[in-house]
Amino acid sequence: MTSGGPSAAVGRVLRIAGGVYHVDDSTTVVQASLRGRLKRTDSRIVSVGDLVELERVGDEMRIVRLRARSGALSRHGVSKRREQVIVANVDQVAVVVSVTAPDPDFLMVDRLLALAALSGIDAFLVVNKTDLGEPASGDGLGQYAALGVETLPMSAESGAGLTALAGRLTGRITVLSGQSGVGKSSLLNALVPKLDLRVGEISERRGRGRHTTVASALYRYPGGGYVADTPGLQYLALWGLDPAELPGGFVEIAAAGEGCRFADCRHRVEPDCAVRAAVEDGEIRPRRLESYLRLLDEAEKGR
């Protein structure tokens, strides 16, 4: 209980549906609406994960104040002129991929890991469906461990590896993100069976997952903290990204870039580019440079 009046309380937004905000006030989940004054005075849109101050007005609970955010996972909104916060106050991102069905979308993995790093959020890789085969090596999933990314192999189907993931989630706000069909909802169902989240099927024609989660939502985690299931993200455009900061999302490119002839080298066609030389020498995988250059194009167009 904090400021905002004698009946004020602080809660965390778990989900938003039809203009109704479902807020965990630490004792129960209440339904609240936005106070009109807040709409007029705060340009931020209240999002899942936000800490808000509540007041009771008659029989209704209203959100009267939005507290400061940290660690927001954001992207461009549909109009590309406004930030869309997927989940606010995130502690860590679990990037979920599957060994197969669907095959890993490495460009999306690179994008999600870069987004987390550039947002100052810890990230790790969850490799699901190990019951269908071994995680790929070489130019596959094994490369991320070599880059220092914590990698947890597991199977929501068999239960293998779930204990390690459960420990990683305890006491934190975690976003599970990745392409559709990799098993994010299945993993959450295995960890918290009472959620009974809807699980999608894989399209045989395209080998892609069908969207089953249509909006971000936070769920209380039994060991403390929250977990978020997010929509399958086929495309994620980074919000407010300074092109000069992009190498911070690619550790090997940032390190190699120290040897470039020009301090502002973008690693495209500039002479004496140490990053391109490292790619040619096999020290950096070509696809990682491709991921970087795609994000660089987006960042430059968005400014």
PDB file of N, CA, C and O in Angstrom, residues 8 14 55 66 73-74 98 102 127 161 195 213 239 242 245 247 259:
ATOM      1  N   ALA A   8      -5.419   3.726  -1.560  1.00  0.00           N
ATOM      2  CA  ALA A   8      -4.573   3.422  -2.710  1.00  0.00           C
ATOM      3  C   ALA A   8      -3.808   2.130  -2.476  1.00  0.00           C
ATOM      4  O   ALA A   8      -3.466   1.764  -1.366  1.00  0.00           O
ATOM      5  N   LEU A  14      -1.432  -7.769 -15.194  1.00  0.00           N
ATOM      6  CA  LEU A  14      -1.204  -9.113 -15.705  1.00  0.00           C
ATOM      7  C   LEU A  14      -1.680  -9.283 -17.131  1.00  0.00           C
ATOM      8  O   LEU A  14      -1.042  -9.955 -17.938  1.00  0.00           O
ATOM      9  N   GLU A  55      -6.974   3.086  -6.993  1.00  0.00           N
ATOM     10  CA  GLU A  55      -7.880   3.657  -5.999  1.00  0.00           C
ATOM     11  C   GLU A  55      -9.279   3.104  -6.234  1.00  0.00           C
ATOM     12  O   GLU A  55      -9.679   2.862  -7.374  1.00  0.00           O
ATOM     13  N   LEU A  66       0.737   5.609 -13.203  1.00  0.00           N
ATOM     14  CA  LEU A  66       1.634   4.609 -13.788  1.00  0.00           C
ATOM     15  C   LEU A  66       3.038   4.878 -13.268  1.00  0.00           C
ATOM     16  O   LEU A  66       3.571   5.967 -13.418  1.00  0.00           O
ATOM     17  N   LEU A  73      10.342  -4.525 -22.793  1.00  0.00           N
ATOM     18  CA  LEU A  73      10.537  -5.171 -24.083  1.00  0.00           C
ATOM     19  C   LEU A  73       9.569  -4.509 -25.054  1.00  0.00           C
ATOM     20  O   LEU A  73       8.353  -4.618 -24.902  1.00  0.00           O
ATOM     21  N   SER A  74      10.110  -3.779 -26.036  1.00  0.00           N
ATOM     22  CA  SER A  74       9.280  -2.937 -26.891  1.00  0.00           C
ATOM     23  C   SER A  74       9.533  -3.199 -28.360  1.00  0.00           C
ATOM     24  O   SER A  74      10.568  -3.742 -28.750  1.00  0.00           O
ATOM     25  N   SER A  98      12.919 -24.550 -31.171  1.00  0.00           N
ATOM     26  CA  SER A  98      12.737 -26.002 -31.137  1.00  0.00           C
ATOM     27  C   SER A  98      13.777 -26.649 -32.041  1.00  0.00           C
ATOM     28  O   SER A  98      14.250 -26.046 -33.007  1.00  0.00           O
ATOM     29  N   PRO A 102       8.719 -26.339 -35.608  1.00  0.00           N
ATOM     30  CA  PRO A 102       9.413 -25.855 -36.806  1.00  0.00           C
ATOM     31  C   PRO A 102      10.928 -25.782 -36.601  1.00  0.00           C
ATOM     32  O   PRO A 102      11.413 -25.764 -35.464  1.00  0.00           O
ATOM     33  N   VAL A 127      16.083 -24.511 -25.716  1.00  0.00           N
ATOM     34  CA  VAL A 127      15.964 -25.375 -26.890  1.00  0.00           C
ATOM     35  C   VAL A 127      14.973 -26.484 -26.562  1.00  0.00           C
ATOM     36  O   VAL A 127      15.291 -27.438 -25.847  1.00  0.00           O
ATOM     37  N   GLY A 161      14.924 -31.591 -18.568  1.00  0.00           N
ATOM     38  CA  GLY A 161      15.467 -30.239 -18.504  1.00  0.00           C
ATOM     39  C   GLY A 161      14.568 -29.207 -17.861  1.00  0.00           C
ATOM     40  O   GLY A 161      14.984 -28.062 -17.658  1.00  0.00           O
ATOM     41  N   LEU A 195      -2.415 -23.574 -15.471  1.00  0.00           N
ATOM     42  CA  LEU A 195      -2.656 -22.544 -16.481  1.00  0.00           C
ATOM     43  C   LEU A 195      -3.490 -23.090 -17.630  1.00  0.00           C
ATOM     44  O   LEU A 195      -4.349 -22.396 -18.178  1.00  0.00           O
ATOM     45  N   THR A 213      -1.473 -17.658 -28.950  1.00  0.00           N
ATOM     46  CA  THR A 213      -1.471 -16.565 -27.983  1.00  0.00           C
ATOM     47  C   THR A 213      -1.678 -15.276 -28.756  1.00  0.00           C
ATOM     48  O   THR A 213      -0.907 -14.960 -29.651  1.00  0.00           O
ATOM     49  N   TRP A 239      12.375  -0.708 -31.405  1.00  0.00           N
ATOM     50  CA  TRP A 239      11.901   0.654 -31.187  1.00  0.00           C
ATOM     51  C   TRP A 239      13.050   1.570 -30.736  1.00  0.00           C
ATOM     52  O   TRP A 239      13.815   1.234 -29.834  1.00  0.00           O
ATOM     53  N   ASP A 242      19.356   3.366 -31.864  1.00  0.00           N
ATOM     54  CA  ASP A 242      20.421   4.169 -32.446  1.00  0.00           C
ATOM     55  C   ASP A 242      21.339   3.228 -33.220  1.00  0.00           C
ATOM     56  O   ASP A 242      21.904   2.290 -32.648  1.00  0.00           O
ATOM     57  N   GLU A 245      24.577   2.063 -31.771  1.00  0.00           N
ATOM     58  CA  GLU A 245      24.566   1.173 -30.607  1.00  0.00           C
ATOM     59  C   GLU A 245      24.311  -0.281 -30.978  1.00  0.00           C
ATOM     60  O   GLU A 245      24.464  -1.173 -30.130  1.00  0.00           O
ATOM     61  N   PRO A 247      25.916  -2.692 -32.593  1.00  0.00           N
ATOM     62  CA  PRO A 247      26.906  -3.742 -32.317  1.00  0.00           C
ATOM     63  C   PRO A 247      26.835  -4.286 -30.891  1.00  0.00           C
ATOM     64  O   PRO A 247      27.262  -5.420 -30.640  1.00  0.00           O
ATOM     65  N   GLY A 259      38.782  -3.311 -34.403  1.00  0.00           N
ATOM     66  CA  GLY A 259      39.935  -3.286 -35.316  1.00  0.00           C
ATOM     67  C   GLY A 259      39.660  -2.638 -36.654  1.00  0.00           C
ATOM     68  O   GLY A 259      40.528  -2.627 -37.526  1.00  0.00           O
TER      69      GLY A 259
END
